[in-house]
Amino acid sequence: MAAIVTAEGLRKSFARRGSASPPVLDGLDLELGEGEVLALLGPNGAGKTTTVRILSTLLRPDAGRATVGGYDVVRDARRVREIISLTGQQAAVDDKLSGAENLTMMGNLAHLPRRVVRDRVDELLTAFDLTAAAGRRVGTWSGGMRRRLDLASGLLTRPRIMFLDEPTTGLDPRSRLALWDVVRGVVADGTSVFLTTQYLEEADRLARRVALVDGGRVVAEGGPARLKREVGEAGVELVLASAPDAARVAAGLASATVDGARVRVPTDGSVGHVRSVLAAVEATGVTPEHWEVRAPSLDDVFLALTGHTGRARPASSAGVAA
């Protein structure tokens, strides 16, 4: 897959002369393939927003080189701006205007022909499920609706690349799911998406590839499934009433490990294997207080490689033995 965004050795520091503060970016390399979603993950202060600001021409790097759509972000900044859109962490909409007026204003600022603006506004209001509220002042809208309007504004010119900097921060779960559907639709229409997020489940659901940045550099990159496999394997985890009970259960299970009153058995995740594990446990006569099938998540990748915890909870399937 051809790269539509590239960064090579990007460096950026905001420290004053003589300061000992480390650089925000310290030789960052990454690529966004055409037609894909790349999620940039990392702890606060890792350089995610700084990377977005450089790639969208809002900041100049101290060193290194970046291209967007084949254009250099420093030398060809104007050309880059013609093919991208940027949605920041706060919705950039005018509360005093209606939804339709907001989109019309943005279309006029982009110098689109009047008829094109009118048709495009109607199209986007329908696509983002905002038609019913189009005539109301945006100040009366919910946070999720305002976020959808912000994304719609960025699509008026049909950008080749969309930069989304933590677009769902502060949204409720329903609004977040609705925005995920919007992003999937944008990608299906041919736009490449560069996403930063602190919600690891969001990256897992949307991104074809993930780049984990820490200390100003990419420390891991690849598909979410591959990164999770590298951290560890799935397992059936059981919580017993006591350590002796755990030892008794583990004695009847192949490859089981014991940690106090907890027992873990590696699994391929199939229903058949999980059933066989539970049947072996039942045969011991000991009833677990709790059990779950737990697979590594992007939380585990994040923690293992950065030493920081993310916001999302690990994905698991849990149950209580009868």
mmCIF file of C-alpha atoms in Angstrom:
data_model
loop_
_atom_site.group_PDB
_atom_site.id
_atom_site.type_symbol
_atom_site.label_atom_id
_atom_site.label_comp_id
_atom_site.label_asym_id
_atom_site.label_seq_id
_atom_site.Cartn_x
_atom_site.Cartn_y
_atom_site.Cartn_z
ATOM 1 C CA MET A 1 0.000 0.000 0.000
ATOM 2 C CA ALA A 2 1.413 3.389 -1.030
ATOM 3 C CA ALA A 3 2.085 5.859 1.766
ATOM 4 C CA ILE A 4 0.100 9.088 1.566
ATOM 5 C CA VAL A 5 1.670 10.587 4.715
ATOM 6 C CA THR A 6 5.294 10.098 5.738
ATOM 7 C CA ALA A 7 7.423 11.427 8.583
ATOM 8 C CA GLU A 8 11.159 10.874 8.788
ATOM 9 C CA GLY A 9 13.227 11.842 11.792
ATOM 10 C CA LEU A 10 10.853 14.553 13.012
ATOM 11 C CA ARG A 11 12.217 16.588 15.901
ATOM 12 C CA LYS A 12 10.519 19.363 17.833
ATOM 13 C CA SER A 13 11.342 21.063 21.103
ATOM 14 C CA PHE A 14 9.558 23.848 22.940
ATOM 15 C CA ALA A 15 12.288 24.270 25.541
ATOM 16 C CA ARG A 16 13.895 27.661 25.942
ATOM 17 C CA ARG A 17 17.582 28.010 25.238
ATOM 18 C CA GLY A 18 19.587 26.490 28.078
ATOM 19 C CA SER A 19 16.631 24.430 29.353
ATOM 20 C CA ALA A 20 17.171 20.772 30.192
ATOM 21 C CA SER A 21 13.665 19.766 29.067
ATOM 22 C CA PRO A 22 13.656 16.834 26.621
ATOM 23 C CA PRO A 23 12.314 17.380 23.071
ATOM 24 C CA VAL A 24 8.659 16.616 22.403
ATOM 25 C CA LEU A 25 9.600 14.761 19.201
ATOM 26 C CA ASP A 26 12.971 13.056 19.063
ATOM 27 C CA GLY A 27 13.354 11.417 15.657
ATOM 28 C CA LEU A 28 9.803 10.255 14.952
ATOM 29 C CA ASP A 29 9.210 8.078 11.862
ATOM 30 C CA LEU A 30 5.824 6.876 10.610
ATOM 31 C CA GLU A 31 3.657 6.287 7.532
ATOM 32 C CA LEU A 32 -0.052 6.437 6.764
ATOM 33 C CA GLY A 33 -1.100 4.221 3.873
ATOM 34 C CA GLU A 34 -3.605 5.486 1.324
ATOM 35 C CA GLY A 35 -7.161 4.511 2.233
ATOM 36 C CA GLU A 36 -6.388 3.336 5.772
ATOM 37 C CA VAL A 37 -6.784 4.518 9.356
ATOM 38 C CA LEU A 38 -3.583 4.924 11.370
ATOM 39 C CA ALA A 39 -4.063 5.403 15.115
ATOM 40 C CA LEU A 40 -1.301 7.224 16.963
ATOM 41 C CA LEU A 41 -1.318 6.213 20.627
ATOM 42 C CA GLY A 42 0.797 7.343 23.525
ATOM 43 C CA PRO A 43 0.732 8.810 27.031
ATOM 44 C CA ASN A 44 0.039 12.474 27.642
ATOM 45 C CA GLY A 45 2.986 14.552 26.471
ATOM 46 C CA ALA A 46 4.276 11.856 24.117
ATOM 47 C CA GLY A 47 4.021 14.144 21.086
ATOM 48 C CA LYS A 48 0.768 13.053 19.421
ATOM 49 C CA THR A 49 -0.778 16.501 18.986
ATOM 50 C CA THR A 50 2.591 18.009 18.055
ATOM 51 C CA THR A 51 2.881 15.404 15.286
ATOM 52 C CA VAL A 52 -0.587 16.288 13.979
ATOM 53 C CA ARG A 53 0.210 19.997 14.054
ATOM 54 C CA ILE A 54 3.397 19.471 12.050
ATOM 55 C CA LEU A 55 1.724 17.216 9.488
ATOM 56 C CA SER A 56 -1.148 19.700 9.071
ATOM 57 C CA THR A 57 1.354 22.602 8.569
ATOM 58 C CA LEU A 58 0.486 24.414 11.820
ATOM 59 C CA LEU A 59 4.001 23.874 13.223
ATOM 60 C CA ARG A 60 7.410 23.714 11.597
ATOM 61 C CA PRO A 61 9.634 20.831 12.705
ATOM 62 C CA ASP A 62 13.072 21.657 14.096
ATOM 63 C CA ALA A 63 14.517 18.813 12.022
ATOM 64 C CA GLY A 64 13.403 15.926 9.855
ATOM 65 C CA ARG A 65 11.039 15.829 6.903
ATOM 66 C CA ALA A 66 7.344 15.097 6.396
ATOM 67 C CA THR A 67 5.193 14.791 3.297
ATOM 68 C CA VAL A 68 1.418 14.726 2.920
ATOM 69 C CA GLY A 69 -0.014 13.631 -0.406
ATOM 70 C CA GLY A 70 3.485 13.892 -1.844
ATOM 71 C CA TYR A 71 3.907 17.532 -0.748
ATOM 72 C CA ASP A 72 6.517 18.689 1.753
ATOM 73 C CA VAL A 73 4.735 20.140 4.810
ATOM 74 C CA VAL A 74 7.189 23.060 5.042
ATOM 75 C CA ARG A 75 8.021 23.865 1.425
ATOM 76 C CA ASP A 76 4.560 23.073 0.009
ATOM 77 C CA ALA A 77 2.380 24.013 2.992
ATOM 78 C CA ARG A 78 -0.316 25.660 0.868
ATOM 79 C CA ARG A 79 -0.710 22.583 -1.330
ATOM 80 C CA VAL A 80 -0.920 20.366 1.751
ATOM 81 C CA ARG A 81 -3.757 22.476 3.178
ATOM 82 C CA GLU A 82 -5.720 22.049 -0.042
ATOM 83 C CA ILE A 83 -5.983 18.262 0.371
ATOM 84 C CA ILE A 84 -6.436 17.826 4.131
ATOM 85 C CA SER A 85 -8.907 18.571 6.884
ATOM 86 C CA LEU A 86 -8.180 18.842 10.601
ATOM 87 C CA THR A 87 -10.542 18.192 13.487
ATOM 88 C CA GLY A 88 -8.984 19.194 16.797
ATOM 89 C CA GLN A 89 -9.832 18.275 20.362
ATOM 90 C CA GLN A 90 -12.531 20.963 20.602
ATOM 91 C CA ALA A 91 -15.408 21.352 18.157
ATOM 92 C CA ALA A 92 -14.725 24.441 15.995
ATOM 93 C CA VAL A 93 -18.294 25.513 15.319
ATOM 94 C CA ASP A 94 -20.160 28.802 15.788
ATOM 95 C CA ASP A 95 -22.828 28.435 18.496
ATOM 96 C CA LYS A 96 -24.765 31.463 17.225
ATOM 97 C CA LEU A 97 -25.317 30.005 13.761
ATOM 98 C CA SER A 98 -27.495 27.077 12.764
ATOM 99 C CA GLY A 99 -25.985 23.816 11.576
ATOM 100 C CA ALA A 100 -26.723 24.625 7.942
ATOM 101 C CA GLU A 101 -25.305 28.132 8.351
ATOM 102 C CA ASN A 102 -22.097 26.754 9.859
ATOM 103 C CA LEU A 103 -21.541 24.445 6.906
ATOM 104 C CA THR A 104 -22.449 27.133 4.382
ATOM 105 C CA MET A 105 -19.988 29.542 5.976
ATOM 106 C CA MET A 106 -17.194 26.959 5.825
ATOM 107 C CA GLY A 107 -17.993 26.200 2.193
ATOM 108 C CA ASN A 108 -17.818 29.897 1.319
ATOM 109 C CA LEU A 109 -14.495 30.266 3.165
ATOM 110 C CA ALA A 110 -13.195 27.366 1.064
ATOM 111 C CA HIS A 111 -14.209 29.333 -2.079
ATOM 112 C CA LEU A 112 -16.546 26.609 -3.320
ATOM 113 C CA PRO A 113 -19.122 27.639 -5.954
ATOM 114 C CA ARG A 114 -22.465 28.635 -4.413
ATOM 115 C CA ARG A 115 -24.400 25.781 -6.009
ATOM 116 C CA VAL A 116 -21.763 23.267 -4.942
ATOM 117 C CA VAL A 117 -21.959 24.587 -1.377
ATOM 118 C CA ARG A 118 -25.749 24.245 -1.255
ATOM 119 C CA ASP A 119 -25.744 20.691 -2.579
ATOM 120 C CA ARG A 120 -22.795 19.641 -0.412
ATOM 121 C CA VAL A 121 -24.365 21.070 2.756
ATOM 122 C CA ASP A 122 -27.579 19.105 2.150
ATOM 123 C CA GLU A 123 -25.560 15.962 1.430
ATOM 124 C CA LEU A 124 -23.491 16.236 4.604
ATOM 125 C CA LEU A 125 -26.429 17.075 6.862
ATOM 126 C CA THR A 126 -28.115 13.907 5.645
ATOM 127 C CA ALA A 127 -24.979 11.759 5.899
ATOM 128 C CA PHE A 128 -24.311 12.883 9.484
ATOM 129 C CA ASP A 129 -27.966 12.568 10.579
ATOM 130 C CA LEU A 130 -28.254 16.297 11.304
ATOM 131 C CA THR A 131 -31.056 17.297 8.925
ATOM 132 C CA ALA A 132 -33.727 17.556 11.632
ATOM 133 C CA ALA A 133 -31.620 19.996 13.644
ATOM 134 C CA ALA A 134 -30.114 21.873 10.682
ATOM 135 C CA GLY A 135 -32.131 25.062 11.281
ATOM 136 C CA ARG A 136 -31.474 25.281 15.039
ATOM 137 C CA ARG A 137 -28.676 27.274 16.638
ATOM 138 C CA VAL A 138 -25.730 24.975 17.303
ATOM 139 C CA GLY A 139 -25.538 26.312 20.867
ATOM 140 C CA THR A 140 -28.648 24.200 21.603
ATOM 141 C CA TRP A 141 -27.105 20.999 20.227
ATOM 142 C CA SER A 142 -25.627 18.099 22.191
ATOM 143 C CA GLY A 143 -21.888 17.490 22.311
ATOM 144 C CA GLY A 144 -22.149 14.507 19.975
ATOM 145 C CA MET A 145 -24.111 16.496 17.387
ATOM 146 C CA ARG A 146 -21.597 19.346 17.531
ATOM 147 C CA ARG A 147 -18.770 16.845 17.005
ATOM 148 C CA ARG A 148 -20.526 15.381 13.949
ATOM 149 C CA LEU A 149 -21.004 18.889 12.555
ATOM 150 C CA ASP A 150 -17.299 19.586 13.096
ATOM 151 C CA LEU A 151 -16.397 16.472 11.125
ATOM 152 C CA ALA A 152 -18.881 17.368 8.401
ATOM 153 C CA SER A 153 -17.240 20.791 8.068
ATOM 154 C CA GLY A 154 -13.919 19.103 7.401
ATOM 155 C CA LEU A 155 -15.434 17.058 4.575
ATOM 156 C CA LEU A 156 -16.924 19.916 2.543
ATOM 157 C CA THR A 157 -13.957 19.902 0.156
ATOM 158 C CA ARG A 158 -13.684 16.077 0.034
ATOM 159 C CA PRO A 159 -10.174 15.922 1.569
ATOM 160 C CA ARG A 160 -7.757 13.133 0.680
ATOM 161 C CA ILE A 161 -6.464 13.002 4.248
ATOM 162 C CA MET A 162 -8.342 13.751 7.470
ATOM 163 C CA PHE A 163 -6.477 14.424 10.717
ATOM 164 C CA LEU A 164 -8.547 13.638 13.810
ATOM 165 C CA ASP A 165 -6.929 14.695 17.088
ATOM 166 C CA GLU A 166 -8.766 12.897 19.925
ATOM 167 C CA PRO A 167 -12.156 13.507 18.233
ATOM 168 C CA THR A 168 -14.296 11.629 20.796
ATOM 169 C CA THR A 169 -12.819 13.033 24.013
ATOM 170 C CA GLY A 170 -15.629 13.899 26.427
ATOM 171 C CA LEU A 171 -18.388 12.204 24.431
ATOM 172 C CA ASP A 172 -20.810 9.714 25.946
ATOM 173 C CA PRO A 173 -20.624 6.088 24.715
ATOM 174 C CA ARG A 174 -23.564 6.450 22.304
ATOM 175 C CA SER A 175 -22.100 9.561 20.669
ATOM 176 C CA ARG A 176 -18.703 7.877 20.470
ATOM 177 C CA LEU A 177 -20.183 4.858 18.658
ATOM 178 C CA ALA A 178 -21.988 7.179 16.240
ATOM 179 C CA LEU A 179 -18.723 8.958 15.429
ATOM 180 C CA TRP A 180 -16.986 5.634 14.843
ATOM 181 C CA ASP A 181 -19.615 4.862 12.204
ATOM 182 C CA VAL A 182 -18.968 8.264 10.618
ATOM 183 C CA VAL A 183 -15.226 7.603 10.450
ATOM 184 C CA ARG A 184 -15.807 4.195 8.854
ATOM 185 C CA GLY A 185 -17.997 5.847 6.241
ATOM 186 C CA VAL A 186 -15.353 8.483 5.514
ATOM 187 C CA VAL A 187 -12.739 5.788 4.939
ATOM 188 C CA ALA A 188 -15.122 3.780 2.752
ATOM 189 C CA ASP A 189 -15.470 6.877 0.559
ATOM 190 C CA GLY A 190 -11.688 6.931 0.004
ATOM 191 C CA THR A 191 -10.344 9.344 2.620
ATOM 192 C CA SER A 192 -7.244 8.339 4.600
ATOM 193 C CA VAL A 193 -7.503 9.042 8.343
ATOM 194 C CA PHE A 194 -4.743 9.911 10.800
ATOM 195 C CA LEU A 195 -6.249 9.448 14.262
ATOM 196 C CA THR A 196 -4.888 10.255 17.698
ATOM 197 C CA THR A 197 -6.801 8.915 20.664
ATOM 198 C CA GLN A 198 -6.523 8.048 24.338
ATOM 199 C CA TYR A 199 -9.327 5.483 24.022
ATOM 200 C CA LEU A 200 -7.564 2.243 23.185
ATOM 201 C CA GLU A 201 -10.783 0.467 22.232
ATOM 202 C CA GLU A 202 -11.321 3.213 19.648
ATOM 203 C CA ALA A 203 -7.983 2.443 18.019
ATOM 204 C CA ASP A 204 -8.734 -1.287 18.120
ATOM 205 C CA ARG A 205 -12.106 -0.820 16.412
ATOM 206 C CA LEU A 206 -11.116 1.715 13.746
ATOM 207 C CA ALA A 207 -7.438 1.417 12.882
ATOM 208 C CA ARG A 208 -5.826 -0.920 10.404
ATOM 209 C CA ARG A 209 -2.466 -0.020 11.930
ATOM 210 C CA VAL A 210 -1.382 1.411 15.262
ATOM 211 C CA ALA A 211 1.748 3.424 16.043
ATOM 212 C CA LEU A 212 2.639 3.714 19.727
ATOM 213 C CA VAL A 213 4.739 6.767 20.528
ATOM 214 C CA ASP A 214 6.619 7.390 23.751
ATOM 215 C CA GLY A 215 9.447 9.787 24.486
ATOM 216 C CA GLY A 216 8.987 11.449 21.115
ATOM 217 C CA ARG A 217 9.590 8.281 19.093
ATOM 218 C CA VAL A 218 7.516 5.415 17.713
ATOM 219 C CA VAL A 219 8.254 2.436 19.970
ATOM 220 C CA ALA A 220 5.910 -0.077 18.290
ATOM 221 C CA GLU A 221 3.957 -0.189 15.057
ATOM 222 C CA GLY A 222 1.688 -2.733 13.343
ATOM 223 C CA GLY A 223 -1.818 -4.141 13.189
ATOM 224 C CA PRO A 224 -3.668 -4.253 16.534
ATOM 225 C CA ALA A 225 -3.961 -8.053 16.428
ATOM 226 C CA ARG A 226 -0.237 -8.552 15.837
ATOM 227 C CA LEU A 227 0.770 -6.143 18.590
ATOM 228 C CA LYS A 228 -1.514 -7.928 21.044
ATOM 229 C CA ARG A 229 -0.117 -11.338 20.111
ATOM 230 C CA GLU A 230 3.394 -10.081 20.789
ATOM 231 C CA VAL A 231 2.417 -9.103 24.334
ATOM 232 C CA GLY A 232 0.967 -12.472 25.295
ATOM 233 C CA GLU A 233 -1.531 -15.228 24.644
ATOM 234 C CA ALA A 234 -5.139 -15.681 25.645
ATOM 235 C CA GLY A 235 -5.926 -17.589 28.799
ATOM 236 C CA VAL A 236 -8.729 -18.930 30.978
ATOM 237 C CA GLU A 237 -8.319 -17.199 34.331
ATOM 238 C CA LEU A 238 -9.970 -18.576 37.461
ATOM 239 C CA VAL A 239 -10.283 -17.062 40.928
ATOM 240 C CA LEU A 240 -10.579 -19.612 43.744
ATOM 241 C CA ALA A 241 -11.510 -19.162 47.385
ATOM 242 C CA SER A 242 -8.008 -19.971 48.622
ATOM 243 C CA ALA A 243 -4.477 -20.826 47.531
ATOM 244 C CA PRO A 244 -4.924 -24.539 48.430
ATOM 245 C CA ASP A 245 -8.030 -24.663 46.220
ATOM 246 C CA ALA A 246 -6.054 -23.034 43.407
ATOM 247 C CA ALA A 247 -3.264 -25.616 43.759
ATOM 248 C CA ARG A 248 -5.796 -28.441 43.672
ATOM 249 C CA VAL A 249 -7.431 -27.110 40.498
ATOM 250 C CA ALA A 250 -4.099 -26.440 38.783
ATOM 251 C CA ALA A 251 -2.971 -30.017 39.405
ATOM 252 C CA GLY A 252 -5.659 -31.215 37.019
ATOM 253 C CA LEU A 253 -4.940 -28.722 34.244
ATOM 254 C CA ALA A 254 -2.140 -28.918 31.700
ATOM 255 C CA SER A 255 0.134 -25.854 31.467
ATOM 256 C CA ALA A 256 -1.675 -24.122 34.330
ATOM 257 C CA THR A 257 0.120 -21.459 36.364
ATOM 258 C CA VAL A 258 -0.796 -20.456 39.911
ATOM 259 C CA ASP A 259 -0.577 -17.059 41.581
ATOM 260 C CA GLY A 260 -2.020 -17.252 45.073
ATOM 261 C CA ALA A 261 -5.708 -18.036 44.658
ATOM 262 C CA ARG A 262 -5.598 -17.429 40.894
ATOM 263 C CA VAL A 263 -5.087 -20.022 38.160
ATOM 264 C CA ARG A 264 -4.369 -19.268 34.509
ATOM 265 C CA VAL A 265 -4.548 -21.770 31.644
ATOM 266 C CA PRO A 266 -3.386 -20.827 28.101
ATOM 267 C CA THR A 267 -6.148 -21.219 25.498
ATOM 268 C CA ASP A 268 -6.639 -20.861 21.774
ATOM 269 C CA GLY A 269 -9.922 -19.108 22.573
ATOM 270 C CA SER A 270 -12.129 -21.768 21.000
ATOM 271 C CA VAL A 271 -15.381 -22.743 22.696
ATOM 272 C CA GLY A 272 -14.298 -26.384 22.710
ATOM 273 C CA HIS A 273 -11.068 -25.724 24.577
ATOM 274 C CA VAL A 274 -12.695 -23.398 27.122
ATOM 275 C CA ARG A 275 -15.347 -26.054 27.790
ATOM 276 C CA SER A 276 -12.674 -28.688 28.314
ATOM 277 C CA VAL A 277 -10.896 -26.469 30.844
ATOM 278 C CA LEU A 278 -14.110 -25.835 32.766
ATOM 279 C CA ALA A 279 -14.960 -29.537 32.691
ATOM 280 C CA ALA A 280 -11.538 -30.364 34.165
ATOM 281 C CA VAL A 281 -12.092 -27.777 36.891
ATOM 282 C CA GLU A 282 -15.514 -29.219 37.688
ATOM 283 C CA ALA A 283 -13.956 -32.686 37.960
ATOM 284 C CA THR A 284 -11.777 -31.471 40.855
ATOM 285 C CA GLY A 285 -14.866 -30.703 42.925
ATOM 286 C CA VAL A 286 -13.714 -27.131 43.506
ATOM 287 C CA THR A 287 -16.028 -24.297 42.389
ATOM 288 C CA PRO A 288 -14.300 -21.083 41.222
ATOM 289 C CA GLU A 289 -15.607 -17.813 42.581
ATOM 290 C CA HIS A 290 -15.073 -16.260 39.169
ATOM 291 C CA TRP A 291 -13.661 -17.126 35.766
ATOM 292 C CA GLU A 292 -13.018 -15.308 32.522
ATOM 293 C CA VAL A 293 -11.414 -15.797 29.130
ATOM 294 C CA ARG A 294 -8.955 -12.955 28.824
ATOM 295 C CA ALA A 295 -7.052 -12.009 25.670
ATOM 296 C CA PRO A 296 -4.342 -9.343 25.512
ATOM 297 C CA SER A 297 -5.704 -5.912 24.626
ATOM 298 C CA LEU A 298 -4.164 -2.686 23.411
ATOM 299 C CA ASP A 299 -4.162 -1.707 27.092
ATOM 300 C CA ASP A 300 -1.642 -4.482 27.664
ATOM 301 C CA VAL A 301 0.454 -3.333 24.700
ATOM 302 C CA PHE A 302 0.315 0.246 25.963
ATOM 303 C CA LEU A 303 1.319 -0.714 29.501
ATOM 304 C CA ALA A 304 4.040 -3.136 28.445
ATOM 305 C CA LEU A 305 5.763 -0.673 26.139
ATOM 306 C CA THR A 306 5.255 2.653 27.909
ATOM 307 C CA GLY A 307 4.679 1.857 31.572
ATOM 308 C CA HIS A 308 1.507 3.955 31.459
ATOM 309 C CA THR A 309 -2.108 2.814 31.678
ATOM 310 C CA GLY A 310 -4.746 3.704 29.090
ATOM 311 C CA ARG A 311 -8.411 4.512 29.567
ATOM 312 C CA ALA A 312 -10.009 1.429 28.056
ATOM 313 C CA ARG A 313 -10.618 -1.775 29.979
ATOM 314 C CA PRO A 314 -9.220 -5.079 28.639
ATOM 315 C CA ALA A 315 -11.597 -7.049 26.461
ATOM 316 C CA SER A 316 -12.759 -10.253 28.076
ATOM 317 C CA SER A 317 -15.608 -12.715 28.330
ATOM 318 C CA ALA A 318 -16.454 -13.415 31.933
ATOM 319 C CA GLY A 319 -18.720 -15.741 33.886
ATOM 320 C CA VAL A 320 -19.401 -17.147 37.344
ATOM 321 C CA ALA A 321 -19.388 -20.887 37.770
ATOM 322 C CA ALA A 322 -22.676 -22.341 38.905
#
